[in-house]
Coordinates of C-alpha atoms in Angstrom, one line a residue:
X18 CA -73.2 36.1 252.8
X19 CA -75.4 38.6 254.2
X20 CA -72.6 41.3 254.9
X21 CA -71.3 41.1 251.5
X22 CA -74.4 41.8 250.2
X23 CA -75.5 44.6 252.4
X24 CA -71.4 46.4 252.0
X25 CA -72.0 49.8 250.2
X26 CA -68.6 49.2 248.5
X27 CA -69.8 46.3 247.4
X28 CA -68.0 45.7 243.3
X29 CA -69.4 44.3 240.6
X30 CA -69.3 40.3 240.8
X31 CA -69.9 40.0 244.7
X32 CA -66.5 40.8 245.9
X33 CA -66.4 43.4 248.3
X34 CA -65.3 46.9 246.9
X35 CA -62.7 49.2 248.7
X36 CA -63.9 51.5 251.1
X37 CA -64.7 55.0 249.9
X38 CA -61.4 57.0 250.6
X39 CA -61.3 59.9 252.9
X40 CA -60.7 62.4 250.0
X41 CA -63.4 61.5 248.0
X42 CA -65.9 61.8 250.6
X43 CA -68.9 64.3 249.7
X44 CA -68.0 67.0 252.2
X45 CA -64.1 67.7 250.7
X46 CA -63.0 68.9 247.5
X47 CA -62.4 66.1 245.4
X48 CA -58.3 65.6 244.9
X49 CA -57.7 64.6 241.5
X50 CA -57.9 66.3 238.2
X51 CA -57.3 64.2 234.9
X52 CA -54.9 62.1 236.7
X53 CA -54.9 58.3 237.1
X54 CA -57.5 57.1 240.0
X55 CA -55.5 54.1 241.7
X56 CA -57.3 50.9 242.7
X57 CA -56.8 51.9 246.5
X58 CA -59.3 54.8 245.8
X59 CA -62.0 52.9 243.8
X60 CA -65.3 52.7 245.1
X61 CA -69.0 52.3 244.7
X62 CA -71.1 50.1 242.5
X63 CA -72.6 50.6 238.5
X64 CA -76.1 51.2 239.8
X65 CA -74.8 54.4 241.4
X66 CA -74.7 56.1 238.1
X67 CA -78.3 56.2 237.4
X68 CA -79.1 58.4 239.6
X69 CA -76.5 61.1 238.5
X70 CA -77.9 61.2 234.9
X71 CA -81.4 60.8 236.0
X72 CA -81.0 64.4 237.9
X73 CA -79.4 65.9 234.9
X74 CA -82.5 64.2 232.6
X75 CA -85.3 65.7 234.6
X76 CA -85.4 69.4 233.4
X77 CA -86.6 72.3 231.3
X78 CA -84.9 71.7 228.1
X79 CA -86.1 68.3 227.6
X80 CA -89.7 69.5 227.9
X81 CA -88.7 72.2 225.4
X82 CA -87.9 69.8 223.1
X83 CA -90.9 67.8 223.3
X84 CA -93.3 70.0 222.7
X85 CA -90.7 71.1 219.7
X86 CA -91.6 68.1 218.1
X87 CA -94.8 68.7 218.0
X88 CA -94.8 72.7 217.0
X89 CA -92.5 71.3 213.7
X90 CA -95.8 69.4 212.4
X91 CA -95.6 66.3 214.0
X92 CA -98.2 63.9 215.4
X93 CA -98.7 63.0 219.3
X94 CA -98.1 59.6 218.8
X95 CA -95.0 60.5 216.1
X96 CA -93.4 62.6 218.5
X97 CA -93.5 60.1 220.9
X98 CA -92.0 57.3 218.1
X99 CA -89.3 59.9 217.6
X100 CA -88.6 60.7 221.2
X101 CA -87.9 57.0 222.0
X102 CA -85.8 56.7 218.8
X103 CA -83.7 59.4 220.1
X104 CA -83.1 58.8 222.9
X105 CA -81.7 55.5 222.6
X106 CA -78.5 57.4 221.8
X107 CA -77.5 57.5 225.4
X108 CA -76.5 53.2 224.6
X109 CA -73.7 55.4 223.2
X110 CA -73.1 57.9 226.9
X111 CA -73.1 54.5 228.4
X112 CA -70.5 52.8 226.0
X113 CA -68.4 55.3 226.5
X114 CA -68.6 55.1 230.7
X115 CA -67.0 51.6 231.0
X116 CA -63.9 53.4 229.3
X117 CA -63.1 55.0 232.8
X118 CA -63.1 52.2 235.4
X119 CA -61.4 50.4 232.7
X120 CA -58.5 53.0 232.4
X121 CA -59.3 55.1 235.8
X122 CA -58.5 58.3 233.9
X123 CA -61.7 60.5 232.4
X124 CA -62.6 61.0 229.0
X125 CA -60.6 63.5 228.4
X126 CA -57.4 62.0 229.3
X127 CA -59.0 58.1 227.5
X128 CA -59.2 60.4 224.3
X129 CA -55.0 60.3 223.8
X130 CA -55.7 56.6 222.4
X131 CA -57.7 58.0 219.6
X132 CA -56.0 61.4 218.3
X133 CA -52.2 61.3 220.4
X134 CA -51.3 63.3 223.3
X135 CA -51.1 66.6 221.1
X136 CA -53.9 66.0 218.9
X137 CA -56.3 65.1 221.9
X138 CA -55.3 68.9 222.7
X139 CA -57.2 70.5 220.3
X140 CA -59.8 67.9 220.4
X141 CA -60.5 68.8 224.5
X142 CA -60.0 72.8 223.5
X143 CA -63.0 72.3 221.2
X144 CA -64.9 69.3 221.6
X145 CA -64.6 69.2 225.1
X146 CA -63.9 72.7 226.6
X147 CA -65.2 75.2 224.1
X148 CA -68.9 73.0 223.6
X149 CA -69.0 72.7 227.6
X150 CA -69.0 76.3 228.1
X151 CA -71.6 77.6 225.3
X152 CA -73.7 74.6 226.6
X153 CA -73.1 75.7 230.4
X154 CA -73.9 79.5 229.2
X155 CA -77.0 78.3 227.2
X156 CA -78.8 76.2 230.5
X157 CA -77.7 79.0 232.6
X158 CA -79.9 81.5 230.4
X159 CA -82.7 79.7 230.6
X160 CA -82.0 78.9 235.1
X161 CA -82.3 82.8 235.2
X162 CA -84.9 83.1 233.2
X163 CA -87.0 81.0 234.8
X164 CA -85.3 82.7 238.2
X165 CA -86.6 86.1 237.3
X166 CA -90.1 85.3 237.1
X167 CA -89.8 83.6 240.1
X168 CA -88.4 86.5 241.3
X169 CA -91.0 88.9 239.9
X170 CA -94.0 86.6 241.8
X171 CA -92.1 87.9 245.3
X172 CA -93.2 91.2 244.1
X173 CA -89.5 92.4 243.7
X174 CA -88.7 93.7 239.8
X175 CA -85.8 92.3 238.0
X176 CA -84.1 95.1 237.0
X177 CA -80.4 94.9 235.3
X178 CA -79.2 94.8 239.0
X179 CA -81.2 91.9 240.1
X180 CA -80.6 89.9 237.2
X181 CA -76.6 90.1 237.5
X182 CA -77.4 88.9 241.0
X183 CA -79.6 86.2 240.2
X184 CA -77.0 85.0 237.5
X185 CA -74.0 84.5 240.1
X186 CA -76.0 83.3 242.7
X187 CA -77.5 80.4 239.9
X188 CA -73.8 79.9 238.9
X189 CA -72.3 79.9 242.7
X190 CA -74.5 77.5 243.6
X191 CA -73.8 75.1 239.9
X192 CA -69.9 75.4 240.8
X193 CA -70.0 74.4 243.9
X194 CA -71.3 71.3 243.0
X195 CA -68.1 71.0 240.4
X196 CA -65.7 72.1 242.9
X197 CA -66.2 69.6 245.0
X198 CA -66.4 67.5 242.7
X199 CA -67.1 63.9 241.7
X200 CA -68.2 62.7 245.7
X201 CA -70.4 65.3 246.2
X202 CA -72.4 64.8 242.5
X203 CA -72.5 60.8 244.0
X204 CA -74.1 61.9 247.1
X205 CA -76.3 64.9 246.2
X206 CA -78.0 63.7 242.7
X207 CA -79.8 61.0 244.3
X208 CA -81.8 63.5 246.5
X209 CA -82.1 65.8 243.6
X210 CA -83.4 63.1 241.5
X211 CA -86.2 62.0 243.8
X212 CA -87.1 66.1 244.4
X213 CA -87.5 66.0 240.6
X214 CA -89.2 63.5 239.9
X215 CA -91.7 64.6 242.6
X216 CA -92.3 68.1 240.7
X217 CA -92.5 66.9 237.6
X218 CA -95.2 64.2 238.6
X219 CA -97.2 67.2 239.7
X220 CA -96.7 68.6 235.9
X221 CA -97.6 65.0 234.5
X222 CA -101.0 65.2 236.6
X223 CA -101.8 68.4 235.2
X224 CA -100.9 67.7 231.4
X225 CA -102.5 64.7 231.6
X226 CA -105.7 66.4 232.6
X227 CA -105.5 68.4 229.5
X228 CA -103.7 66.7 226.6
X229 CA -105.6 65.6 223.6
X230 CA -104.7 62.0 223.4
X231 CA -106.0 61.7 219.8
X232 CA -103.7 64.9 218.3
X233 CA -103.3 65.5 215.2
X234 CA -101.5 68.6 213.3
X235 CA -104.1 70.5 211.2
X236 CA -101.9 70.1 208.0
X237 CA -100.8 66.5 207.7
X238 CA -97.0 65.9 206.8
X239 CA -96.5 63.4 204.5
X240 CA -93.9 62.1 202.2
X241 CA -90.3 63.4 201.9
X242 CA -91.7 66.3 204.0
X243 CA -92.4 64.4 206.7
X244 CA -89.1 62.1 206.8
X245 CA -87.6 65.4 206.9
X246 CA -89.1 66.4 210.3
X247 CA -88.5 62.9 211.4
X248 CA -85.1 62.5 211.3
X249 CA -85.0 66.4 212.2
X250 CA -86.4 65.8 215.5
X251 CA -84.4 62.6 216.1
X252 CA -81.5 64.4 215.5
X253 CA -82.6 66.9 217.9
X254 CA -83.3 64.3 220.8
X255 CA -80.0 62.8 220.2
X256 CA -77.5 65.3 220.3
X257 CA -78.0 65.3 224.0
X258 CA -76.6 61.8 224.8
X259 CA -74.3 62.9 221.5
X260 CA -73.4 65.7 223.5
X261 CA -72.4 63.5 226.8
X262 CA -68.7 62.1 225.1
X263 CA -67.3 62.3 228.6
X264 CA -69.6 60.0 230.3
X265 CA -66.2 58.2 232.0
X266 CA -65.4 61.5 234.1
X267 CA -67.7 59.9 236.2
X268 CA -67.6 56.3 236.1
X269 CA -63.6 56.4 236.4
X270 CA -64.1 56.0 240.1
X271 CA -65.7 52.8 240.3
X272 CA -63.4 49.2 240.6
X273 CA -61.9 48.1 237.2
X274 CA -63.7 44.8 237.6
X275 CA -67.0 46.0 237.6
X276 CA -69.2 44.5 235.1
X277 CA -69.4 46.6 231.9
X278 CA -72.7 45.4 230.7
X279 CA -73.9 47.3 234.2
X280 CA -72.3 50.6 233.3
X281 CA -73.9 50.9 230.4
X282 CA -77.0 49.5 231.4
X283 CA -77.2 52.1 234.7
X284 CA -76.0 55.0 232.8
X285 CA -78.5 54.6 229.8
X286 CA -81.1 53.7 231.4
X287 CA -80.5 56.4 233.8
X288 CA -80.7 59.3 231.6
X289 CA -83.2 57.8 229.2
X290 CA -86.3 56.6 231.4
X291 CA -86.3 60.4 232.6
X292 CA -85.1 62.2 229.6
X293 CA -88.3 59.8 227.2
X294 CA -90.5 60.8 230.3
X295 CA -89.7 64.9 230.3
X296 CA -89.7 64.9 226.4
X297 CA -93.0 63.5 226.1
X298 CA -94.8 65.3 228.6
X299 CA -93.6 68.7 226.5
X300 CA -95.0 66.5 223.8
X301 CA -98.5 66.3 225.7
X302 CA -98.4 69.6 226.6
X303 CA -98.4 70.9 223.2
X304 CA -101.5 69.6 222.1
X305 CA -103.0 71.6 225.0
X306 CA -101.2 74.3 225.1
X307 CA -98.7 77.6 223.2
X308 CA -95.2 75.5 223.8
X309 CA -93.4 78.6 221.9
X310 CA -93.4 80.3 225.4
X311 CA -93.3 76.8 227.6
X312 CA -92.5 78.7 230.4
X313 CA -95.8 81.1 230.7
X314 CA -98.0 78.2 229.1
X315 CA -97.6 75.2 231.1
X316 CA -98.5 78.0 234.6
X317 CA -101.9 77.7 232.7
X318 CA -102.5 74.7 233.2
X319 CA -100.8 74.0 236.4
X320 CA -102.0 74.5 240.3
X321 CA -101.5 78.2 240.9
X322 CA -99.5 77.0 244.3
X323 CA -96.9 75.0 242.5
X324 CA -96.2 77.8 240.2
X325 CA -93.2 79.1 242.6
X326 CA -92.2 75.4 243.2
X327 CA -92.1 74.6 239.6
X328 CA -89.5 77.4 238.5
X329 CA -87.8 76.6 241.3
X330 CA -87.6 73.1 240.0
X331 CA -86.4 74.1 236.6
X332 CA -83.9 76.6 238.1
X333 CA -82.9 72.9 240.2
X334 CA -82.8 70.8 237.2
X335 CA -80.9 73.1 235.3
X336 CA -77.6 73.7 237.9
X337 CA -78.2 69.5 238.0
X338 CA -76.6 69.5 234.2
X339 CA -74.8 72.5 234.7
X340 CA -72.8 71.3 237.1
X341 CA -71.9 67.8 235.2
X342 CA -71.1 70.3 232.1
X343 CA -69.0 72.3 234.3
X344 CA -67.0 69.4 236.5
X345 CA -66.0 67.8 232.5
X346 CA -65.2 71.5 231.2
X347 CA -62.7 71.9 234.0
X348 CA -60.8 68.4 233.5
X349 CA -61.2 69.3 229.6
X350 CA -59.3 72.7 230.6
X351 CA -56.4 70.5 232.4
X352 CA -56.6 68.4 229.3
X353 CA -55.5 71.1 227.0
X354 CA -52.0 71.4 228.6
X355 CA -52.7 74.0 231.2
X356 CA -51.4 73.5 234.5
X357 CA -53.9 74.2 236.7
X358 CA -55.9 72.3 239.7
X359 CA -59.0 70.9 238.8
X360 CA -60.9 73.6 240.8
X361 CA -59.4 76.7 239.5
X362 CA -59.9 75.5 236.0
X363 CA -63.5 74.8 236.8
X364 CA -63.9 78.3 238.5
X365 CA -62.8 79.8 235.4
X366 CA -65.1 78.2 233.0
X367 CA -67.7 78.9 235.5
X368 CA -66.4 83.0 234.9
X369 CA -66.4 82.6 230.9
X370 CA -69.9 81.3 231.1
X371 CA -71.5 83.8 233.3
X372 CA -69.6 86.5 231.5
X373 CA -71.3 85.3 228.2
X374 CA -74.5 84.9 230.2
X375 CA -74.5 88.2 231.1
X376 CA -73.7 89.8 227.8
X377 CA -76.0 87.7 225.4
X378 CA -78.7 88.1 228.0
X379 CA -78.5 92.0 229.3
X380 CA -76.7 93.4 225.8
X381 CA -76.8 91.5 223.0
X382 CA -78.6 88.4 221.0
X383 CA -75.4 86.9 221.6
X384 CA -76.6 83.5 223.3
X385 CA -79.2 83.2 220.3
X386 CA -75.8 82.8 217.9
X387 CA -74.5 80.8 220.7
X388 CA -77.4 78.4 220.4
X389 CA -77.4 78.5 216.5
X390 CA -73.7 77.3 216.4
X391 CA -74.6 74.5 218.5
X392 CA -77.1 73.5 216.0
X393 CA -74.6 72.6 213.7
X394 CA -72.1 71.5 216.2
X395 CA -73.9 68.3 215.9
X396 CA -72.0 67.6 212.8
X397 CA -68.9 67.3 215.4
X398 CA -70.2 65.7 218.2
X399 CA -71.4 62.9 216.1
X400 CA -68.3 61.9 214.7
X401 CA -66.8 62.7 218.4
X402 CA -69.0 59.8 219.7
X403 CA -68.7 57.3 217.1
X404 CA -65.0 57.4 217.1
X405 CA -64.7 57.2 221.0
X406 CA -67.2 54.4 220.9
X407 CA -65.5 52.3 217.8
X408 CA -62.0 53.1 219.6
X409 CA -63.7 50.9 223.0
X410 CA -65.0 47.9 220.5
X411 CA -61.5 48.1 218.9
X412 CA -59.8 47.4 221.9
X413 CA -62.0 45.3 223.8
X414 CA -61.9 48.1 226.5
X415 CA -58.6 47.5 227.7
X416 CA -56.9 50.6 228.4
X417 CA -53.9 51.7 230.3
X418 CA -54.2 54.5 232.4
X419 CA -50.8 55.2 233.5
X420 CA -49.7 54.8 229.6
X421 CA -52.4 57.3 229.2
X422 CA -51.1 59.6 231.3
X423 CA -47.9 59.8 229.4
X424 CA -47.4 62.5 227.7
X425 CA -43.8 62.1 226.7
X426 CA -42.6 61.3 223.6
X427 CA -41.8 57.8 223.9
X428 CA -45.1 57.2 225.5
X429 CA -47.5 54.5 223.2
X430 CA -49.8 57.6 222.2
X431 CA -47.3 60.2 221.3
X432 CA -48.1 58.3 217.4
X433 CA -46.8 60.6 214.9
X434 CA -45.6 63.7 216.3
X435 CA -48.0 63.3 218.9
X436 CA -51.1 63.6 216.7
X437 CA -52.5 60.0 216.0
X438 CA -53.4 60.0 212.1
X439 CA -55.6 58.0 211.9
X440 CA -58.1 59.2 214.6
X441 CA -57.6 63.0 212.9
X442 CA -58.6 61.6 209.4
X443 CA -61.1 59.5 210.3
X444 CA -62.4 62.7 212.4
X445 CA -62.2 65.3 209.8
X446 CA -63.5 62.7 207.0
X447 CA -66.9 62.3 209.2
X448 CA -67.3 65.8 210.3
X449 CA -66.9 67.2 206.5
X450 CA -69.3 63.8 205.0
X451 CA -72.1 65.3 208.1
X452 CA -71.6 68.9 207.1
X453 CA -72.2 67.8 203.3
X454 CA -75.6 66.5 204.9
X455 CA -76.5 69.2 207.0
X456 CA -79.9 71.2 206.7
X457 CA -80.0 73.9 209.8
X458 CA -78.0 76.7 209.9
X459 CA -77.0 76.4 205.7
X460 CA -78.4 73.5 203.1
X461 CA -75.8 71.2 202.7
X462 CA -75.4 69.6 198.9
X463 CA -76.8 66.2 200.0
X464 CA -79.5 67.8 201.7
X465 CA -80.6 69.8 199.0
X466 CA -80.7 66.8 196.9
X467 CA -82.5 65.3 198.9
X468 CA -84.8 67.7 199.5
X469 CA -84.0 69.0 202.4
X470 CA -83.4 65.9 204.3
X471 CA -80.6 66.0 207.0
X472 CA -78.5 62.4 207.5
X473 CA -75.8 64.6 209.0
X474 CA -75.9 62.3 211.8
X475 CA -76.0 59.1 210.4
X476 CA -74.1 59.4 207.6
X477 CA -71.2 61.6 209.7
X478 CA -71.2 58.9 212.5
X479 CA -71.4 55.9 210.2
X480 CA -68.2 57.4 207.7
X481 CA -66.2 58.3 211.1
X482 CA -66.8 55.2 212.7
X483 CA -66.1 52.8 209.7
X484 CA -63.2 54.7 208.5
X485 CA -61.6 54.6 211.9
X486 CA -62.1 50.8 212.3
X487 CA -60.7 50.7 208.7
X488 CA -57.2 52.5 209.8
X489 CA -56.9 50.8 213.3
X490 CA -57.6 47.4 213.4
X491 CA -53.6 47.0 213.0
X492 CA -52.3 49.5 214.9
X493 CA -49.8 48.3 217.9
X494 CA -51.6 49.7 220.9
X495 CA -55.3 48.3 219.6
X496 CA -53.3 44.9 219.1
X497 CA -51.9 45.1 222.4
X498 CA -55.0 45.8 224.1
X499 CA -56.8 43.2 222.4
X500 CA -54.0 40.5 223.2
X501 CA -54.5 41.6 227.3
X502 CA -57.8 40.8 227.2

């Protein structure tokens, strides 16, 4: 009894796991691409997950978006409400991550149940590829910003020169990780975690020290005003588990009889205790201190040792989610129909985000538009997740990776000209019922009505997700799923 408990392979259940192969050791480049991952090459245990989206949870943007909560009017104890309201979104990432033991294929590939092997084409090119690189170009902006003041403290100026060099050497180091892929993120992001978490304790001490634990805004939001900025922030928290639709790139690995209520257990709880805890220490912070320039504030109020050791932990937490964003952007690349390894396609997406790095940092205000766009991108990435997530409930998880993988057309997913209907309607219908809804970039009709209240979220995932269950609960591949389980 006592060596099956102590074997690292070790599945779900008690039943020892396969031994890790050679390939997918952390020191080699990780072999497959969007392919199927056979049950001789499954490994590890549920648990292992929380570590990877804790590292990609403990970082800059999340306290950004803290003490955002509390610069748009809110209360302490409000913001706190709405950061644990948010964040409950990643139930959703972790739904999604028992698709890929399940099937042994990533999202990417799991996605040809819900829109056919063409239509899942256009839904990797944008959903998937095109979001992955602004994202990877956005966190990369604000590594080297952090970087060059980091920089500047050596007493070296961070000219145009410097900065180009500071941006590759961010993004060298953020590809790596995706090159080699998924052994080397299961190894390294459990160290990274723990470095983290010690840096950011050191922040907690100091905010803590400072925070006015009574806050309160010195005009009072109230009514329709203040449900506005409620369900604005929310929406704000969530899009980042929103944002995570290809949370089985890197559960795929594991034994298809691991236990599912684990998965998502591991994986939400992973990225939530860390991502509630980063959001509301930005939250604390603001009612001590200017969070419009986070950066240059928070060195107020911190030990003026740790000041090199916190931007080097931002710069750290950063290439953390940069390189999940980057590993998913390659196999969303593969996706599309090019035919390209896994590690040339994530080299290039690396290239196209450093290149719009570069130019929306040293020429234009381009990363600002950037940034904007992805504002209302949330009216996609919604319906994205709730689709993904009803497709799973539909089918009991049962999916067939090597059917998945078949791209021909008489494969079970080629549907309609290889464009499932039903998940492009249902799609479409959500997207344009959340854009109606929408209050960022433009006022949508509803949310003028309502004034100025934003349910693009709810209402876009609700009308996706209820329309899709609507249009599949019939369909021959949901029925045969359901009758394998």
């Amino acid at each position: 009894m006592a060596s099956t408990i102590n074997d690292p392979n070790q599945a779900a259940g008690g039943a020892p796991g396969p031994v890790r192969p050679e390939a997918e050791r952390a020191g080699r480049i990780e072999a497959h691409g969007i392919d199927h991952i056979p049950d001789s090459e499954r490994h590890g245990r549920p648990r292992d997950l929380f570590a990877v989206w804790s590292a990609a949870n403990v970082n800059y943007l999340s306290l950004v978006v803290g003490g955002a909560l509390v610069l748009m009017g809110l209360s302490l104890w409000q913001a706190l409400a709405v950061i644990v309201i948010g964040n409950l979104f990643w139930l959703f990432t972790g739904l999604l991550a028992t698709s890929g033991p399940a099937a042994g294929a990533p999202s990417e590939v799991i996605t040809r149940a819900l829109y056919g092997v063409l239509g899942n084409r256009v839904n990797n090119a944008v959903g998937g590829w095109l979001v992955s690189v602004c994202y990877f170009a956005l966190n990369l902006a604000a590594a080297a910003t952090a970087a060059f003041a980091l920089v500047e403290q050596t007493g070296i100026t961070a000219n145009t020169g410097v900065k180009v060099v500071v941006i590759v050497v961010i993004a060298a180091l953020t590809l790596t990780i995706s090159v080699y892929g998924h052994g080397l993120i299961m190894k390294l992001y459990l160290p990274i975690t723990l470095v983290l978490t010690a840096a950011f304790a050191v922040v907690a001490v100091a905010v803590f020290g400072h925070a006015d634990f009574g806050y309160q805004p010195e005009a009072k939001l109230s009514g329709v005003q203040l449900w506005a900025v409620l369900i604005a922030g929310t929406t704000m928290i969530a899009s980042g588990p929103l944002s995570y639709t290809t949370s089985a790139d890197f559960s795929r690995y594991l034994p298809s009889g691991s236990s599912r209520k684990a998965i998502v257990g591991w994986t939400a709880l992973g990225a939530f205790v860390p991502s509630v805890i980063t959001c509301s220490l930005g939250a604390f912070a603001a009612t001590a201190v200017d969070m419009t320039d986070p950066q240059n504030a928070l060195q107020e109020i911190l030990p003026g040792w740790f000041s090199p050791l916190f931007l080097l932990a931002l710069v750290l937490g950063t290439i953390s989610i940069n390189a999940l964003t980057a590993y998913s952007a390659g196999l969303a690349l593969q996706a599309v129909g090019l035919r390209i390894r896994r590690t040339v396609s994530v080299l290039f997406d690396g290239a196209v985000a450093v290149a719009l790095t570069l130019y929306g940092l040293l020429v234009s205000n381009f990363l600002d538009t950037v940034s904007n766009a992805l504002q209302v991108i949330v009216v996609l990435i919604g319906p994205l997740m709730a689709v993904y997530a009803t497709d799973i409930v539909l089918r009991r998880c049962r999916y067939d990776g090597l059917a998945l993988g078949d791209e021909s057309t008489a494969g079970p997913f080629w549907y309609t000209g290889g464009v499932n209907r039903a998940g492009a309607l249902s799609l479409i219908t959500g997207v344009t019922a959340a854009a109606l809804c929408v209050n960022t970039l433009y006022t949508g009709p509803v949310a003028a009505a309502l004034d100025g209240v934003d349910l693009s979220l709810p209402v876009g995932m609700l009308v996706s997700a209820g329309l899709y269950a609507a249009l599949m609960r019939r369909d021959p591949t949901v029925l045969a799923a359901r009758a394998s389980a």
